[in-house]
Amino acid sequence: PGVLCVHGHGEFGNDAIVGRRELPGAPEHIDKLNYDYGLQFVRRGYVVVAPCMVPFGRRVDRKAYGGKDPCAVTFVRMQALGKLSITENLRDLRWALSFLQANNSVDPERLGCAGLSYGGRMTMMATAIDRRIKVASVSGALNLLQERMTLRHSCGSQMIPSLLNFGDYSEIGSLIAPRPCVWETGSKDGLIVPKWDEIFRDRLRRAYTAAGVEKNLHFDRFEGGHKWSGRIAFPLFDKILKG
């Protein structure tokens, strides 16, 4: 089986996901977020692809932004070209999935997707529209655009213009049904806003109930901060992709 592992914000990009601890500052970053879940999947017997997205890791020169937020600047620049950061990254993730399928060591029918933070958001996006993904784990991304727009700034890499005219991230996440999905949230995650996260969960429950597959919706509420858990995800992936 194969897994597409998606990174979030941070200077290390996909290097953290695959456990590159030789990079200065990487060990502390990885340990704090339990960020090397790509490597952890490999050790469980999976073939993993972990691409780098824009504007992160090797695909950004932070010094060239003069201290400005690369996510915001890239969002504006891409709009000038008639593009969006989130859709360009979504395209790249789907290419990475095709690359994974083409590997002779991979069963192309047994694929999963997992990610933390922005990686969780992009895991949600990729799984919602790409039926090749049979199971997913979305970690640290139980936020609504409505919440972000009314309470605080949201990075340009997550912006979808006019989305609120049709729904929210919860409606996109609901498109994962009827396939199994785990939604991870740490009890001390400062990026998850109380009340709004339960609104998100309720909308997911309604979608899975309407599809008659409530058993395929999983919530991992663990003790900890903004980090990867895997407590429910790893056994679920094993059951779906190795069974």
JSON list of C-alpha atoms in Angstrom, two decimals:
[
{"chain": "A", "resi": 1, "resn": "PRO", "atom": "CA", "xyz": [0.00, 0.00, 0.00]},
{"chain": "A", "resi": 2, "resn": "GLY", "atom": "CA", "xyz": [1.02, 3.60, -0.56]},
{"chain": "A", "resi": 3, "resn": "VAL", "atom": "CA", "xyz": [0.43, 6.83, 1.35]},
{"chain": "A", "resi": 4, "resn": "LEU", "atom": "CA", "xyz": [0.60, 10.45, 0.23]},
{"chain": "A", "resi": 5, "resn": "CYS", "atom": "CA", "xyz": [1.98, 12.36, 3.24]},
{"chain": "A", "resi": 6, "resn": "VAL", "atom": "CA", "xyz": [1.46, 16.12, 3.16]},
{"chain": "A", "resi": 7, "resn": "HIS", "atom": "CA", "xyz": [3.43, 18.74, 5.09]},
{"chain": "A", "resi": 8, "resn": "GLY", "atom": "CA", "xyz": [2.21, 21.96, 6.65]},
{"chain": "A", "resi": 9, "resn": "HIS", "atom": "CA", "xyz": [3.80, 25.33, 7.39]},
{"chain": "A", "resi": 10, "resn": "GLY", "atom": "CA", "xyz": [7.37, 25.57, 8.57]},
{"chain": "A", "resi": 11, "resn": "GLU", "atom": "CA", "xyz": [10.80, 26.10, 7.09]},
{"chain": "A", "resi": 12, "resn": "PHE", "atom": "CA", "xyz": [11.52, 22.40, 6.58]},
{"chain": "A", "resi": 13, "resn": "GLY", "atom": "CA", "xyz": [8.60, 21.57, 4.28]},
{"chain": "A", "resi": 14, "resn": "ASN", "atom": "CA", "xyz": [8.53, 17.93, 3.28]},
{"chain": "A", "resi": 15, "resn": "ASP", "atom": "CA", "xyz": [11.98, 17.25, 4.74]},
{"chain": "A", "resi": 16, "resn": "ALA", "atom": "CA", "xyz": [10.45, 17.06, 8.22]},
{"chain": "A", "resi": 17, "resn": "ILE", "atom": "CA", "xyz": [7.81, 14.57, 7.06]},
{"chain": "A", "resi": 18, "resn": "VAL", "atom": "CA", "xyz": [10.46, 12.09, 5.95]},
{"chain": "A", "resi": 19, "resn": "GLY", "atom": "CA", "xyz": [12.53, 12.58, 9.11]},
{"chain": "A", "resi": 20, "resn": "ARG", "atom": "CA", "xyz": [15.58, 14.49, 7.87]},
{"chain": "A", "resi": 21, "resn": "ARG", "atom": "CA", "xyz": [17.03, 15.17, 11.31]},
{"chain": "A", "resi": 22, "resn": "GLU", "atom": "CA", "xyz": [20.45, 16.23, 10.03]},
{"chain": "A", "resi": 23, "resn": "LEU", "atom": "CA", "xyz": [19.10, 19.68, 9.12]},
{"chain": "A", "resi": 24, "resn": "PRO", "atom": "CA", "xyz": [19.80, 22.41, 11.72]},
{"chain": "A", "resi": 25, "resn": "GLY", "atom": "CA", "xyz": [16.81, 22.80, 14.02]},
{"chain": "A", "resi": 26, "resn": "ALA", "atom": "CA", "xyz": [14.92, 19.89, 12.45]},
{"chain": "A", "resi": 27, "resn": "PRO", "atom": "CA", "xyz": [15.07, 17.42, 15.38]},
{"chain": "A", "resi": 28, "resn": "GLU", "atom": "CA", "xyz": [13.32, 19.84, 17.75]},
{"chain": "A", "resi": 29, "resn": "HIS", "atom": "CA", "xyz": [10.72, 20.72, 15.12]},
{"chain": "A", "resi": 30, "resn": "ILE", "atom": "CA", "xyz": [10.00, 17.08, 14.32]},
{"chain": "A", "resi": 31, "resn": "ASP", "atom": "CA", "xyz": [9.77, 16.01, 17.96]},
{"chain": "A", "resi": 32, "resn": "LYS", "atom": "CA", "xyz": [7.46, 18.88, 18.92]},
{"chain": "A", "resi": 33, "resn": "LEU", "atom": "CA", "xyz": [4.93, 18.09, 16.18]},
{"chain": "A", "resi": 34, "resn": "ASN", "atom": "CA", "xyz": [5.57, 14.33, 15.86]},
{"chain": "A", "resi": 35, "resn": "TYR", "atom": "CA", "xyz": [6.14, 15.47, 12.31]},
{"chain": "A", "resi": 36, "resn": "ASP", "atom": "CA", "xyz": [7.92, 12.51, 10.71]},
{"chain": "A", "resi": 37, "resn": "TYR", "atom": "CA", "xyz": [4.71, 10.56, 10.09]},
{"chain": "A", "resi": 38, "resn": "GLY", "atom": "CA", "xyz": [5.91, 9.84, 6.55]},
{"chain": "A", "resi": 39, "resn": "LEU", "atom": "CA", "xyz": [8.85, 7.93, 7.98]},
{"chain": "A", "resi": 40, "resn": "GLN", "atom": "CA", "xyz": [6.54, 6.29, 10.52]},
{"chain": "A", "resi": 41, "resn": "PHE", "atom": "CA", "xyz": [4.31, 5.02, 7.70]},
{"chain": "A", "resi": 42, "resn": "VAL", "atom": "CA", "xyz": [7.38, 3.62, 5.91]},
{"chain": "A", "resi": 43, "resn": "ARG", "atom": "CA", "xyz": [8.35, 1.72, 9.05]},
{"chain": "A", "resi": 44, "resn": "ARG", "atom": "CA", "xyz": [4.85, 0.24, 9.12]},
{"chain": "A", "resi": 45, "resn": "GLY", "atom": "CA", "xyz": [5.35, -1.18, 5.62]},
{"chain": "A", "resi": 46, "resn": "TYR", "atom": "CA", "xyz": [3.97, 1.54, 3.36]},
{"chain": "A", "resi": 47, "resn": "VAL", "atom": "CA", "xyz": [5.52, 3.20, 0.31]},
{"chain": "A", "resi": 48, "resn": "VAL", "atom": "CA", "xyz": [5.33, 6.94, 0.91]},
{"chain": "A", "resi": 49, "resn": "VAL", "atom": "CA", "xyz": [5.45, 9.98, -1.35]},
{"chain": "A", "resi": 50, "resn": "ALA", "atom": "CA", "xyz": [5.97, 13.32, 0.38]},
{"chain": "A", "resi": 51, "resn": "PRO", "atom": "CA", "xyz": [6.01, 16.22, -2.11]},
{"chain": "A", "resi": 52, "resn": "CYS", "atom": "CA", "xyz": [6.95, 19.83, -1.32]},
{"chain": "A", "resi": 53, "resn": "MET", "atom": "CA", "xyz": [4.31, 22.49, -1.88]},
{"chain": "A", "resi": 54, "resn": "VAL", "atom": "CA", "xyz": [4.51, 26.20, -2.72]},
{"chain": "A", "resi": 55, "resn": "PRO", "atom": "CA", "xyz": [5.62, 28.38, -0.93]},
{"chain": "A", "resi": 56, "resn": "PHE", "atom": "CA", "xyz": [7.38, 26.10, 1.54]},
{"chain": "A", "resi": 57, "resn": "GLY", "atom": "CA", "xyz": [10.60, 24.19, 2.06]},
{"chain": "A", "resi": 58, "resn": "ARG", "atom": "CA", "xyz": [12.73, 23.92, -1.04]},
{"chain": "A", "resi": 59, "resn": "ARG", "atom": "CA", "xyz": [10.13, 25.79, -3.12]},
{"chain": "A", "resi": 60, "resn": "VAL", "atom": "CA", "xyz": [10.54, 29.17, -1.43]},
{"chain": "A", "resi": 61, "resn": "ASP", "atom": "CA", "xyz": [13.36, 31.63, -0.86]},
{"chain": "A", "resi": 62, "resn": "ARG", "atom": "CA", "xyz": [12.16, 33.30, 2.34]},
{"chain": "A", "resi": 63, "resn": "LYS", "atom": "CA", "xyz": [14.88, 35.95, 2.27]},
{"chain": "A", "resi": 64, "resn": "ALA", "atom": "CA", "xyz": [13.55, 37.23, -1.05]},
{"chain": "A", "resi": 65, "resn": "TYR", "atom": "CA", "xyz": [10.26, 38.15, 0.66]},
{"chain": "A", "resi": 66, "resn": "GLY", "atom": "CA", "xyz": [11.90, 40.72, 2.92]},
{"chain": "A", "resi": 67, "resn": "GLY", "atom": "CA", "xyz": [10.20, 39.49, 6.07]},
{"chain": "A", "resi": 68, "resn": "LYS", "atom": "CA", "xyz": [6.74, 39.38, 4.49]},
{"chain": "A", "resi": 69, "resn": "ASP", "atom": "CA", "xyz": [4.52, 36.30, 4.70]},
{"chain": "A", "resi": 70, "resn": "PRO", "atom": "CA", "xyz": [5.27, 34.11, 1.64]},
{"chain": "A", "resi": 71, "resn": "CYS", "atom": "CA", "xyz": [1.73, 32.64, 1.81]},
{"chain": "A", "resi": 72, "resn": "ALA", "atom": "CA", "xyz": [0.09, 36.06, 1.51]},
{"chain": "A", "resi": 73, "resn": "VAL", "atom": "CA", "xyz": [2.47, 37.35, -1.16]},
{"chain": "A", "resi": 74, "resn": "THR", "atom": "CA", "xyz": [2.22, 34.19, -3.25]},
{"chain": "A", "resi": 75, "resn": "PHE", "atom": "CA", "xyz": [-1.58, 34.27, -3.01]},
{"chain": "A", "resi": 76, "resn": "VAL", "atom": "CA", "xyz": [-1.70, 37.81, -4.43]},
{"chain": "A", "resi": 77, "resn": "ARG", "atom": "CA", "xyz": [0.88, 37.10, -7.14]},
{"chain": "A", "resi": 78, "resn": "MET", "atom": "CA", "xyz": [-0.90, 33.94, -8.30]},
{"chain": "A", "resi": 79, "resn": "GLN", "atom": "CA", "xyz": [-4.25, 35.72, -8.42]},
{"chain": "A", "resi": 80, "resn": "ALA", "atom": "CA", "xyz": [-2.65, 38.20, -10.81]},
{"chain": "A", "resi": 81, "resn": "LEU", "atom": "CA", "xyz": [-1.96, 35.21, -13.05]},
{"chain": "A", "resi": 82, "resn": "GLY", "atom": "CA", "xyz": [-5.50, 33.88, -12.69]},
{"chain": "A", "resi": 83, "resn": "LYS", "atom": "CA", "xyz": [-4.40, 31.10, -10.34]},
{"chain": "A", "resi": 84, "resn": "LEU", "atom": "CA", "xyz": [-4.72, 30.11, -6.67]},
{"chain": "A", "resi": 85, "resn": "SER", "atom": "CA", "xyz": [-2.08, 28.69, -4.34]},
{"chain": "A", "resi": 86, "resn": "ILE", "atom": "CA", "xyz": [-4.43, 26.02, -3.03]},
{"chain": "A", "resi": 87, "resn": "THR", "atom": "CA", "xyz": [-5.41, 24.73, -6.47]},
{"chain": "A", "resi": 88, "resn": "GLU", "atom": "CA", "xyz": [-1.83, 24.69, -7.73]},
{"chain": "A", "resi": 89, "resn": "ASN", "atom": "CA", "xyz": [-0.78, 22.66, -4.68]},
{"chain": "A", "resi": 90, "resn": "LEU", "atom": "CA", "xyz": [-3.78, 20.39, -5.10]},
{"chain": "A", "resi": 91, "resn": "ARG", "atom": "CA", "xyz": [-2.70, 19.70, -8.68]},
{"chain": "A", "resi": 92, "resn": "ASP", "atom": "CA", "xyz": [0.81, 18.86, -7.49]},
{"chain": "A", "resi": 93, "resn": "LEU", "atom": "CA", "xyz": [-0.52, 16.49, -4.82]},
{"chain": "A", "resi": 94, "resn": "ARG", "atom": "CA", "xyz": [-2.59, 14.65, -7.42]},
{"chain": "A", "resi": 95, "resn": "TRP", "atom": "CA", "xyz": [0.51, 14.39, -9.62]},
{"chain": "A", "resi": 96, "resn": "ALA", "atom": "CA", "xyz": [2.37, 12.97, -6.63]},
{"chain": "A", "resi": 97, "resn": "LEU", "atom": "CA", "xyz": [-0.42, 10.43, -6.19]},
{"chain": "A", "resi": 98, "resn": "SER", "atom": "CA", "xyz": [-0.03, 9.38, -9.83]},
{"chain": "A", "resi": 99, "resn": "PHE", "atom": "CA", "xyz": [3.73, 9.13, -9.28]},
{"chain": "A", "resi": 100, "resn": "LEU", "atom": "CA", "xyz": [3.07, 6.86, -6.30]},
{"chain": "A", "resi": 101, "resn": "GLN", "atom": "CA", "xyz": [0.71, 4.67, -8.31]},
{"chain": "A", "resi": 102, "resn": "ALA", "atom": "CA", "xyz": [3.35, 4.26, -11.02]},
{"chain": "A", "resi": 103, "resn": "ASN", "atom": "CA", "xyz": [5.82, 2.74, -8.55]},
{"chain": "A", "resi": 104, "resn": "ASN", "atom": "CA", "xyz": [6.11, -0.99, -9.20]},
{"chain": "A", "resi": 105, "resn": "SER", "atom": "CA", "xyz": [6.22, -1.63, -5.45]},
{"chain": "A", "resi": 106, "resn": "VAL", "atom": "CA", "xyz": [2.80, -0.05, -4.91]},
{"chain": "A", "resi": 107, "resn": "ASP", "atom": "CA", "xyz": [-0.66, -1.52, -5.27]},
{"chain": "A", "resi": 108, "resn": "PRO", "atom": "CA", "xyz": [-2.39, 1.36, -7.13]},
{"chain": "A", "resi": 109, "resn": "GLU", "atom": "CA", "xyz": [-5.74, 0.42, -5.59]},
{"chain": "A", "resi": 110, "resn": "ARG", "atom": "CA", "xyz": [-4.53, 0.70, -1.98]},
{"chain": "A", "resi": 111, "resn": "LEU", "atom": "CA", "xyz": [-3.73, 4.36, -1.36]},
{"chain": "A", "resi": 112, "resn": "GLY", "atom": "CA", "xyz": [-4.15, 6.63, 1.64]},
{"chain": "A", "resi": 113, "resn": "CYS", "atom": "CA", "xyz": [-3.43, 10.27, 2.47]},
{"chain": "A", "resi": 114, "resn": "ALA", "atom": "CA", "xyz": [-2.36, 11.97, 5.71]},
{"chain": "A", "resi": 115, "resn": "GLY", "atom": "CA", "xyz": [-1.28, 15.44, 6.79]},
{"chain": "A", "resi": 116, "resn": "LEU", "atom": "CA", "xyz": [-0.93, 17.89, 9.67]},
{"chain": "A", "resi": 117, "resn": "SER", "atom": "CA", "xyz": [-2.00, 21.55, 9.79]},
{"chain": "A", "resi": 118, "resn": "TYR", "atom": "CA", "xyz": [-1.94, 22.94, 6.23]},
{"chain": "A", "resi": 119, "resn": "GLY", "atom": "CA", "xyz": [-1.05, 19.37, 5.32]},
{"chain": "A", "resi": 120, "resn": "GLY", "atom": "CA", "xyz": [-4.31, 18.36, 6.97]},
{"chain": "A", "resi": 121, "resn": "ARG", "atom": "CA", "xyz": [-6.20, 20.94, 4.95]},
{"chain": "A", "resi": 122, "resn": "MET", "atom": "CA", "xyz": [-4.63, 19.70, 1.73]},
{"chain": "A", "resi": 123, "resn": "THR", "atom": "CA", "xyz": [-5.25, 16.08, 2.72]},
{"chain": "A", "resi": 124, "resn": "MET", "atom": "CA", "xyz": [-8.91, 17.03, 3.04]},
{"chain": "A", "resi": 125, "resn": "MET", "atom": "CA", "xyz": [-8.89, 18.75, -0.35]},
{"chain": "A", "resi": 126, "resn": "ALA", "atom": "CA", "xyz": [-7.10, 15.94, -2.18]},
{"chain": "A", "resi": 127, "resn": "THR", "atom": "CA", "xyz": [-9.23, 13.19, -0.64]},
{"chain": "A", "resi": 128, "resn": "ALA", "atom": "CA", "xyz": [-12.48, 15.04, -1.31]},
{"chain": "A", "resi": 129, "resn": "ILE", "atom": "CA", "xyz": [-11.89, 15.20, -5.06]},
{"chain": "A", "resi": 130, "resn": "ASP", "atom": "CA", "xyz": [-9.63, 12.21, -5.77]},
{"chain": "A", "resi": 131, "resn": "ARG", "atom": "CA", "xyz": [-11.35, 8.86, -5.34]},
{"chain": "A", "resi": 132, "resn": "ARG", "atom": "CA", "xyz": [-8.07, 7.00, -5.66]},
{"chain": "A", "resi": 133, "resn": "ILE", "atom": "CA", "xyz": [-7.56, 7.77, -1.97]},
{"chain": "A", "resi": 134, "resn": "LYS", "atom": "CA", "xyz": [-9.30, 5.07, 0.06]},
{"chain": "A", "resi": 135, "resn": "VAL", "atom": "CA", "xyz": [-8.64, 6.37, 3.59]},
{"chain": "A", "resi": 136, "resn": "ALA", "atom": "CA", "xyz": [-7.41, 9.65, 5.05]},
{"chain": "A", "resi": 137, "resn": "SER", "atom": "CA", "xyz": [-6.25, 11.30, 8.25]},
{"chain": "A", "resi": 138, "resn": "VAL", "atom": "CA", "xyz": [-6.75, 15.07, 8.62]},
{"chain": "A", "resi": 139, "resn": "SER", "atom": "CA", "xyz": [-4.80, 16.43, 11.59]},
{"chain": "A", "resi": 140, "resn": "GLY", "atom": "CA", "xyz": [-4.90, 19.90, 13.17]},
{"chain": "A", "resi": 141, "resn": "ALA", "atom": "CA", "xyz": [-7.16, 21.38, 10.49]},
{"chain": "A", "resi": 142, "resn": "LEU", "atom": "CA", "xyz": [-10.65, 21.42, 11.99]},
{"chain": "A", "resi": 143, "resn": "ASN", "atom": "CA", "xyz": [-11.13, 25.10, 11.14]},
{"chain": "A", "resi": 144, "resn": "LEU", "atom": "CA", "xyz": [-13.87, 26.79, 9.14]},
{"chain": "A", "resi": 145, "resn": "LEU", "atom": "CA", "xyz": [-13.22, 29.61, 6.69]},
{"chain": "A", "resi": 146, "resn": "GLN", "atom": "CA", "xyz": [-16.12, 31.45, 8.34]},
{"chain": "A", "resi": 147, "resn": "GLU", "atom": "CA", "xyz": [-14.23, 31.33, 11.64]},
{"chain": "A", "resi": 148, "resn": "ARG", "atom": "CA", "xyz": [-10.96, 32.45, 10.06]},
{"chain": "A", "resi": 149, "resn": "MET", "atom": "CA", "xyz": [-12.60, 35.35, 8.24]},
{"chain": "A", "resi": 150, "resn": "THR", "atom": "CA", "xyz": [-14.37, 36.70, 11.33]},
{"chain": "A", "resi": 151, "resn": "LEU", "atom": "CA", "xyz": [-11.84, 36.04, 14.09]},
{"chain": "A", "resi": 152, "resn": "ARG", "atom": "CA", "xyz": [-8.33, 36.23, 12.67]},
{"chain": "A", "resi": 153, "resn": "HIS", "atom": "CA", "xyz": [-6.04, 36.17, 9.66]},
{"chain": "A", "resi": 154, "resn": "SER", "atom": "CA", "xyz": [-5.82, 33.06, 7.52]},
{"chain": "A", "resi": 155, "resn": "CYS", "atom": "CA", "xyz": [-2.86, 32.27, 5.29]},
{"chain": "A", "resi": 156, "resn": "GLY", "atom": "CA", "xyz": [-3.22, 32.79, 1.55]},
{"chain": "A", "resi": 157, "resn": "SER", "atom": "CA", "xyz": [-2.45, 29.14, 0.88]},
{"chain": "A", "resi": 158, "resn": "GLN", "atom": "CA", "xyz": [-5.85, 28.18, 2.30]},
{"chain": "A", "resi": 159, "resn": "MET", "atom": "CA", "xyz": [-8.01, 30.83, 0.68]},
{"chain": "A", "resi": 160, "resn": "ILE", "atom": "CA", "xyz": [-10.77, 29.83, -1.77]},
{"chain": "A", "resi": 161, "resn": "PRO", "atom": "CA", "xyz": [-12.52, 32.96, -3.10]},
{"chain": "A", "resi": 162, "resn": "SER", "atom": "CA", "xyz": [-16.34, 32.85, -2.98]},
{"chain": "A", "resi": 163, "resn": "LEU", "atom": "CA", "xyz": [-16.37, 29.54, -1.07]},
{"chain": "A", "resi": 164, "resn": "LEU", "atom": "CA", "xyz": [-18.75, 30.95, 1.56]},
{"chain": "A", "resi": 165, "resn": "ASN", "atom": "CA", "xyz": [-21.38, 31.51, -1.13]},
{"chain": "A", "resi": 166, "resn": "PHE", "atom": "CA", "xyz": [-21.68, 27.74, -1.41]},
{"chain": "A", "resi": 167, "resn": "GLY", "atom": "CA", "xyz": [-20.51, 26.28, 1.89]},
{"chain": "A", "resi": 168, "resn": "ASP", "atom": "CA", "xyz": [-17.30, 26.00, 3.89]},
{"chain": "A", "resi": 169, "resn": "TYR", "atom": "CA", "xyz": [-14.36, 23.68, 4.46]},
{"chain": "A", "resi": 170, "resn": "SER", "atom": "CA", "xyz": [-16.79, 21.37, 6.28]},
{"chain": "A", "resi": 171, "resn": "GLU", "atom": "CA", "xyz": [-18.76, 20.83, 3.08]},
{"chain": "A", "resi": 172, "resn": "ILE", "atom": "CA", "xyz": [-15.56, 19.98, 1.20]},
{"chain": "A", "resi": 173, "resn": "GLY", "atom": "CA", "xyz": [-14.56, 17.60, 3.99]},
{"chain": "A", "resi": 174, "resn": "SER", "atom": "CA", "xyz": [-17.99, 15.97, 3.78]},
{"chain": "A", "resi": 175, "resn": "LEU", "atom": "CA", "xyz": [-17.21, 14.97, 0.18]},
{"chain": "A", "resi": 176, "resn": "ILE", "atom": "CA", "xyz": [-14.79, 12.40, 1.58]},
{"chain": "A", "resi": 177, "resn": "ALA", "atom": "CA", "xyz": [-17.82, 10.32, 2.62]},
{"chain": "A", "resi": 178, "resn": "PRO", "atom": "CA", "xyz": [-18.47, 7.42, 2.39]},
{"chain": "A", "resi": 179, "resn": "ARG", "atom": "CA", "xyz": [-14.74, 6.67, 2.66]},
{"chain": "A", "resi": 180, "resn": "PRO", "atom": "CA", "xyz": [-13.12, 6.30, 6.10]},
{"chain": "A", "resi": 181, "resn": "CYS", "atom": "CA", "xyz": [-11.45, 9.40, 7.54]},
{"chain": "A", "resi": 182, "resn": "VAL", "atom": "CA", "xyz": [-9.90, 10.35, 10.88]},
{"chain": "A", "resi": 183, "resn": "TRP", "atom": "CA", "xyz": [-10.01, 13.96, 12.11]},
{"chain": "A", "resi": 184, "resn": "GLU", "atom": "CA", "xyz": [-7.30, 14.57, 14.72]},
{"chain": "A", "resi": 185, "resn": "THR", "atom": "CA", "xyz": [-7.36, 17.44, 17.25]},
{"chain": "A", "resi": 186, "resn": "GLY", "atom": "CA", "xyz": [-5.11, 18.01, 20.24]},
{"chain": "A", "resi": 187, "resn": "SER", "atom": "CA", "xyz": [-6.66, 19.18, 23.49]},
{"chain": "A", "resi": 188, "resn": "LYS", "atom": "CA", "xyz": [-4.11, 22.03, 23.72]},
{"chain": "A", "resi": 189, "resn": "ASP", "atom": "CA", "xyz": [-4.03, 22.99, 20.04]},
{"chain": "A", "resi": 190, "resn": "GLY", "atom": "CA", "xyz": [-4.18, 26.79, 20.06]},
{"chain": "A", "resi": 191, "resn": "LEU", "atom": "CA", "xyz": [-5.07, 26.86, 16.35]},
{"chain": "A", "resi": 192, "resn": "ILE", "atom": "CA", "xyz": [-8.34, 24.98, 16.87]},
{"chain": "A", "resi": 193, "resn": "VAL", "atom": "CA", "xyz": [-11.06, 27.35, 18.10]},
{"chain": "A", "resi": 194, "resn": "PRO", "atom": "CA", "xyz": [-13.61, 25.94, 20.59]},
{"chain": "A", "resi": 195, "resn": "LYS", "atom": "CA", "xyz": [-17.22, 25.94, 19.39]},
{"chain": "A", "resi": 196, "resn": "TRP", "atom": "CA", "xyz": [-16.22, 26.25, 15.75]},
{"chain": "A", "resi": 197, "resn": "ASP", "atom": "CA", "xyz": [-14.54, 22.84, 15.77]},
{"chain": "A", "resi": 198, "resn": "GLU", "atom": "CA", "xyz": [-17.75, 21.24, 17.04]},
{"chain": "A", "resi": 199, "resn": "ILE", "atom": "CA", "xyz": [-19.74, 22.96, 14.28]},
{"chain": "A", "resi": 200, "resn": "PHE", "atom": "CA", "xyz": [-17.32, 21.35, 11.81]},
{"chain": "A", "resi": 201, "resn": "ARG", "atom": "CA", "xyz": [-17.72, 17.92, 13.46]},
{"chain": "A", "resi": 202, "resn": "ASP", "atom": "CA", "xyz": [-21.51, 18.20, 13.45]},
{"chain": "A", "resi": 203, "resn": "ARG", "atom": "CA", "xyz": [-21.58, 18.92, 9.72]},
{"chain": "A", "resi": 204, "resn": "LEU", "atom": "CA", "xyz": [-19.34, 15.93, 9.06]},
{"chain": "A", "resi": 205, "resn": "ARG", "atom": "CA", "xyz": [-21.59, 13.72, 11.19]},
{"chain": "A", "resi": 206, "resn": "ARG", "atom": "CA", "xyz": [-24.63, 14.83, 9.21]},
{"chain": "A", "resi": 207, "resn": "ALA", "atom": "CA", "xyz": [-22.97, 13.97, 5.90]},
{"chain": "A", "resi": 208, "resn": "TYR", "atom": "CA", "xyz": [-21.79, 10.54, 7.03]},
{"chain": "A", "resi": 209, "resn": "THR", "atom": "CA", "xyz": [-25.18, 9.81, 8.60]},
{"chain": "A", "resi": 210, "resn": "ALA", "atom": "CA", "xyz": [-26.96, 10.80, 5.38]},
{"chain": "A", "resi": 211, "resn": "ALA", "atom": "CA", "xyz": [-24.66, 8.41, 3.51]},
{"chain": "A", "resi": 212, "resn": "GLY", "atom": "CA", "xyz": [-25.40, 5.66, 6.03]},
{"chain": "A", "resi": 213, "resn": "VAL", "atom": "CA", "xyz": [-21.73, 5.21, 6.94]},
{"chain": "A", "resi": 214, "resn": "GLU", "atom": "CA", "xyz": [-21.40, 6.76, 10.41]},
{"chain": "A", "resi": 215, "resn": "LYS", "atom": "CA", "xyz": [-18.89, 4.03, 11.29]},
{"chain": "A", "resi": 216, "resn": "ASN", "atom": "CA", "xyz": [-16.42, 5.44, 8.76]},
{"chain": "A", "resi": 217, "resn": "LEU", "atom": "CA", "xyz": [-16.15, 8.83, 10.50]},
{"chain": "A", "resi": 218, "resn": "HIS", "atom": "CA", "xyz": [-13.53, 8.91, 13.26]},
{"chain": "A", "resi": 219, "resn": "PHE", "atom": "CA", "xyz": [-12.43, 11.65, 15.66]},
{"chain": "A", "resi": 220, "resn": "ASP", "atom": "CA", "xyz": [-9.13, 11.38, 17.51]},
{"chain": "A", "resi": 221, "resn": "ARG", "atom": "CA", "xyz": [-9.22, 13.89, 20.38]},
{"chain": "A", "resi": 222, "resn": "PHE", "atom": "CA", "xyz": [-5.88, 13.35, 22.05]},
{"chain": "A", "resi": 223, "resn": "GLU", "atom": "CA", "xyz": [-4.02, 15.08, 24.88]},
{"chain": "A", "resi": 224, "resn": "GLY", "atom": "CA", "xyz": [-1.49, 17.47, 23.40]},
{"chain": "A", "resi": 225, "resn": "GLY", "atom": "CA", "xyz": [-0.97, 20.46, 21.17]},
{"chain": "A", "resi": 226, "resn": "HIS", "atom": "CA", "xyz": [-0.74, 21.09, 17.44]},
{"chain": "A", "resi": 227, "resn": "LYS", "atom": "CA", "xyz": [0.83, 17.79, 16.40]},
{"chain": "A", "resi": 228, "resn": "TRP", "atom": "CA", "xyz": [0.29, 14.49, 14.62]},
{"chain": "A", "resi": 229, "resn": "SER", "atom": "CA", "xyz": [-1.25, 11.70, 16.69]},
{"chain": "A", "resi": 230, "resn": "GLY", "atom": "CA", "xyz": [-1.70, 8.54, 14.62]},
{"chain": "A", "resi": 231, "resn": "ARG", "atom": "CA", "xyz": [-3.37, 6.79, 17.55]},
{"chain": "A", "resi": 232, "resn": "ILE", "atom": "CA", "xyz": [-6.47, 5.96, 15.52]},
{"chain": "A", "resi": 233, "resn": "ALA", "atom": "CA", "xyz": [-5.10, 6.66, 12.05]},
{"chain": "A", "resi": 234, "resn": "PHE", "atom": "CA", "xyz": [-2.36, 4.02, 11.94]},
{"chain": "A", "resi": 235, "resn": "PRO", "atom": "CA", "xyz": [-4.65, 1.09, 12.91]},
{"chain": "A", "resi": 236, "resn": "LEU", "atom": "CA", "xyz": [-7.36, 2.35, 10.53]},
{"chain": "A", "resi": 237, "resn": "PHE", "atom": "CA", "xyz": [-4.94, 2.62, 7.60]},
{"chain": "A", "resi": 238, "resn": "ASP", "atom": "CA", "xyz": [-3.69, -0.88, 8.35]},
{"chain": "A", "resi": 239, "resn": "LYS", "atom": "CA", "xyz": [-7.25, -2.22, 8.40]},
{"chain": "A", "resi": 240, "resn": "ILE", "atom": "CA", "xyz": [-8.31, -0.52, 5.14]},
{"chain": "A", "resi": 241, "resn": "LEU", "atom": "CA", "xyz": [-5.12, -0.81, 3.12]},
{"chain": "A", "resi": 242, "resn": "LYS", "atom": "CA", "xyz": [-3.62, -4.03, 4.43]},
{"chain": "A", "resi": 243, "resn": "GLY", "atom": "CA", "xyz": [-6.75, -6.04, 5.17]}
]
